[in-house]
Amino acid sequence: MLHQIINYFATDSGQYWQDVGQHLLLSAISLAISMVIALPLGYLGSRVKPVATFCTAFAQVLRIIPSLALLFILIPFIGTGMLPAVIALVVLALPPLLINTILGFNEVSSLYQEVGRALGMDRRQLRRQVEIPLAMPYILNGIKLALVEIIASATLATYIGAGGLGTLIFTGLGLYDMSYVVIGGVSVALLSLLAMLSFDYLIKKVQKND
């Protein structure tokens, strides 16, 4: 198998990096859209209890939907390609982002807010200089969890023609060639690990600055 893996990189490295690029692009787009939706909604949820209740219930419902099932549900309405894959990945990324954003802002002690008001800060300054910095470790943790979920689940996007590293995995399964499966699976695992380590580093750095 090692010989087959070496031979693949010697002959098809261009295709491999194209698959990696598609996987990263799909993951980046999905994460960006989910953050645009979840971060403001999570902040609102930390301020308005009914919104928090709705977000929590909504996140729990989303967690029980299998990603593959969601992809197949979207096909009759949207077709195949990147769009249904992005929608499915955004749905999967929302729960950790929503929950951690709400938790982060709720963990900001009212004492810090009172000190900020005593220093003459208005609502916007309190949010920018006090609340967001203190909630940032939780928010970054939510982004980390969402990104790992996206990277892992994006392999299924191959089923609907969105490309990515899943192409290698399913090609290998179809041809009964485990070298393709190993290359694709290990690549996805390494990307997930790199994402986790990068965000763990950012979280520690933010906590030290606080």
C-alpha positions as semicolon CSV with decimal commas, in nm:
position;residue;x (nm);y (nm);z (nm)
1;M;0,000;0,000;0,000
2;L;0,287;0,237;0,079
3;H;0,415;0,192;-0,276
4;Q;0,069;0,275;-0,415
5;I;0,049;0,590;-0,200
6;I;0,394;0,706;-0,314
7;N;0,302;0,633;-0,675
8;Y;-0,020;0,834;-0,639
9;F;0,163;1,144;-0,520
10;A;0,424;1,099;-0,792
11;T;0,164;1,086;-1,070
12;D;-0,148;1,266;-0,940
13;S;-0,023;1,527;-0,694
14;G;-0,190;1,802;-0,897
15;Q;-0,531;1,639;-0,860
16;Y;-0,466;1,584;-0,489
17;W;-0,397;1,952;-0,423
18;Q;-0,703;2,042;-0,629
19;D;-0,913;1,820;-0,401
20;V;-0,752;1,978;-0,094
21;G;-0,826;2,325;-0,233
22;Q;-1,190;2,237;-0,299
23;H;-1,222;2,093;0,051
24;L;-1,074;2,404;0,212
25;L;-1,283;2,639;-0,003
26;L;-1,604;2,455;0,082
27;S;-1,512;2,455;0,452
28;A;-1,416;2,824;0,457
29;I;-1,736;2,937;0,282
30;S;-1,952;2,726;0,513
31;L;-1,776;2,850;0,826
32;A;-1,800;3,215;0,718
33;I;-2,174;3,192;0,648
34;S;-2,243;3,007;0,973
35;M;-2,050;3,271;1,171
36;V;-2,245;3,555;1,006
37;I;-2,567;3,384;1,117
38;A;-2,470;3,244;1,457
39;L;-2,255;3,514;1,620
40;P;-2,510;3,800;1,609
41;L;-2,792;3,558;1,695
42;G;-2,589;3,417;1,984
43;Y;-2,516;3,766;2,118
44;L;-2,886;3,849;2,096
45;G;-2,965;3,524;2,275
46;S;-2,737;3,621;2,562
47;R;-2,943;3,938;2,607
48;V;-3,296;3,811;2,541
49;K;-3,392;3,490;2,723
50;P;-3,664;3,374;2,477
51;V;-3,411;3,402;2,196
52;A;-3,162;3,196;2,397
53;T;-3,429;2,931;2,460
54;F;-3,511;2,920;2,090
55;C;-3,144;2,902;1,989
56;T;-3,075;2,619;2,234
57;A;-3,375;2,418;2,116
58;F;-3,289;2,492;1,753
59;A;-2,929;2,380;1,804
60;Q;-3,041;2,056;1,968
61;V;-3,273;1,980;1,677
62;L;-2,997;2,046;1,425
63;R;-2,761;1,811;1,610
64;I;-2,987;1,510;1,552
65;I;-3,003;1,558;1,174
66;P;-2,748;1,330;1,001
67;S;-2,539;1,528;0,753
68;L;-2,583;1,270;0,478
69;A;-2,961;1,269;0,524
70;L;-2,967;1,647;0,504
71;L;-2,770;1,640;0,179
72;F;-3,017;1,399;0,020
73;I;-3,315;1,602;0,146
74;L;-3,178;1,913;-0,027
75;I;-3,110;1,749;-0,364
76;P;-3,474;1,754;-0,492
77;F;-3,504;2,124;-0,408
78;I;-3,161;2,264;-0,496
79;G;-2,994;1,996;-0,704
80;T;-2,634;1,890;-0,671
81;G;-2,306;2,080;-0,643
82;M;-2,161;2,322;-0,392
83;L;-2,480;2,506;-0,286
84;P;-2,659;2,216;-0,112
85;A;-2,327;2,108;0,040
86;V;-2,271;2,456;0,186
87;I;-2,626;2,469;0,323
88;A;-2,585;2,129;0,490
89;L;-2,249;2,223;0,640
90;V;-2,381;2,557;0,767
91;V;-2,664;2,374;0,941
92;L;-2,414;2,139;1,104
93;A;-2,191;2,428;1,216
94;L;-2,464;2,638;1,377
95;P;-2,516;2,442;1,703
96;P;-2,163;2,478;1,849
97;L;-2,141;2,839;1,735
98;L;-2,475;2,937;1,884
99;I;-2,429;2,756;2,215
100;N;-2,073;2,877;2,276
101;T;-2,151;3,238;2,178
102;I;-2,445;3,252;2,417
103;L;-2,237;3,087;2,689
104;G;-1,946;3,324;2,634
105;F;-2,147;3,643;2,672
106;N;-2,342;3,499;2,966
107;E;-2,014;3,426;3,144
108;V;-1,911;3,793;3,138
109;S;-1,947;3,908;3,497
110;S;-2,178;4,201;3,561
111;L;-1,899;4,341;3,780
112;Y;-1,691;4,418;3,471
113;Q;-1,987;4,589;3,310
114;E;-2,046;4,800;3,620
115;V;-1,679;4,904;3,624
116;G;-1,704;4,997;3,257
117;R;-2,010;5,210;3,317
118;A;-1,836;5,377;3,613
119;L;-1,554;5,469;3,372
120;G;-1,807;5,635;3,144
121;M;-1,839;5,367;2,875
122;D;-2,156;5,359;2,669
123;R;-2,330;5,041;2,547
124;R;-2,118;5,013;2,232
125;Q;-1,790;5,066;2,416
126;L;-1,885;4,809;2,678
127;R;-1,959;4,555;2,407
128;R;-1,640;4,624;2,212
129;Q;-1,393;4,669;2,498
130;V;-1,535;4,447;2,773
131;E;-1,791;4,191;2,662
132;I;-1,642;4,069;2,334
133;P;-1,283;4,030;2,466
134;L;-1,404;3,835;2,772
135;A;-1,638;3,617;2,566
136;M;-1,379;3,558;2,292
137;P;-1,233;3,230;2,431
138;Y;-1,580;3,074;2,426
139;I;-1,654;3,211;2,079
140;L;-1,323;3,079;1,945
141;N;-1,398;2,740;2,098
142;G;-1,733;2,739;1,919
143;I;-1,562;2,829;1,592
144;K;-1,309;2,550;1,648
145;L;-1,580;2,290;1,707
146;A;-1,777;2,413;1,406
147;L;-1,473;2,407;1,178
148;V;-1,376;2,053;1,280
149;E;-1,735;1,943;1,218
150;I;-1,733;2,109;0,877
151;I;-1,397;1,964;0,769
152;A;-1,502;1,613;0,869
153;S;-1,850;1,633;0,717
154;A;-1,736;1,799;0,394
155;T;-1,613;1,458;0,278
156;L;-1,977;1,367;0,220
157;A;-2,013;1,654;-0,028
158;T;-1,861;1,426;-0,291
159;Y;-2,193;1,244;-0,303
160;I;-2,355;1,549;-0,461
161;G;-2,069;1,661;-0,682
162;A;-1,912;1,928;-0,460
163;G;-1,565;1,775;-0,478
164;G;-1,312;1,779;-0,197
165;L;-1,112;1,507;-0,029
166;G;-1,418;1,285;-0,011
167;T;-1,355;1,217;-0,382
168;L;-1,046;1,018;-0,286
169;I;-1,226;0,824;-0,015
170;F;-1,526;0,725;-0,226
171;T;-1,312;0,655;-0,531
172;G;-1,107;0,418;-0,318
173;L;-1,418;0,249;-0,184
174;G;-1,557;0,213;-0,536
175;L;-1,234;0,066;-0,673
176;Y;-1,159;-0,138;-0,358
177;D;-0,828;0,049;-0,342
178;M;-0,750;0,130;0,019
179;S;-0,460;0,358;-0,072
180;Y;-0,708;0,623;-0,192
181;V;-0,913;0,580;0,125
182;V;-0,604;0,618;0,343
183;I;-0,482;0,928;0,156
184;G;-0,822;1,096;0,178
185;G;-0,895;0,991;0,535
186;V;-0,554;1,088;0,671
187;S;-0,568;1,422;0,488
188;V;-0,905;1,506;0,644
189;A;-0,779;1,399;0,986
190;L;-0,468;1,617;0,951
191;L;-0,675;1,919;0,845
192;S;-0,904;1,869;1,145
193;L;-0,606;1,832;1,378
194;L;-0,442;2,144;1,237
195;A;-0,765;2,339;1,286
196;M;-0,793;2,220;1,647
197;L;-0,433;2,299;1,735
198;S;-0,450;2,643;1,570
199;F;-0,762;2,744;1,760
200;D;-0,634;2,598;2,086
201;Y;-0,329;2,820;2,044
202;L;-0,548;3,124;1,971
203;I;-0,768;3,052;2,271
204;K;-0,468;3,027;2,505
205;K;-0,325;3,348;2,364
206;V;-0,653;3,534;2,411
207;Q;-0,688;3,403;2,767
208;K;-0,335;3,521;2,852
209;N;-0,410;3,866;2,714
210;D;-0,721;3,883;2,930
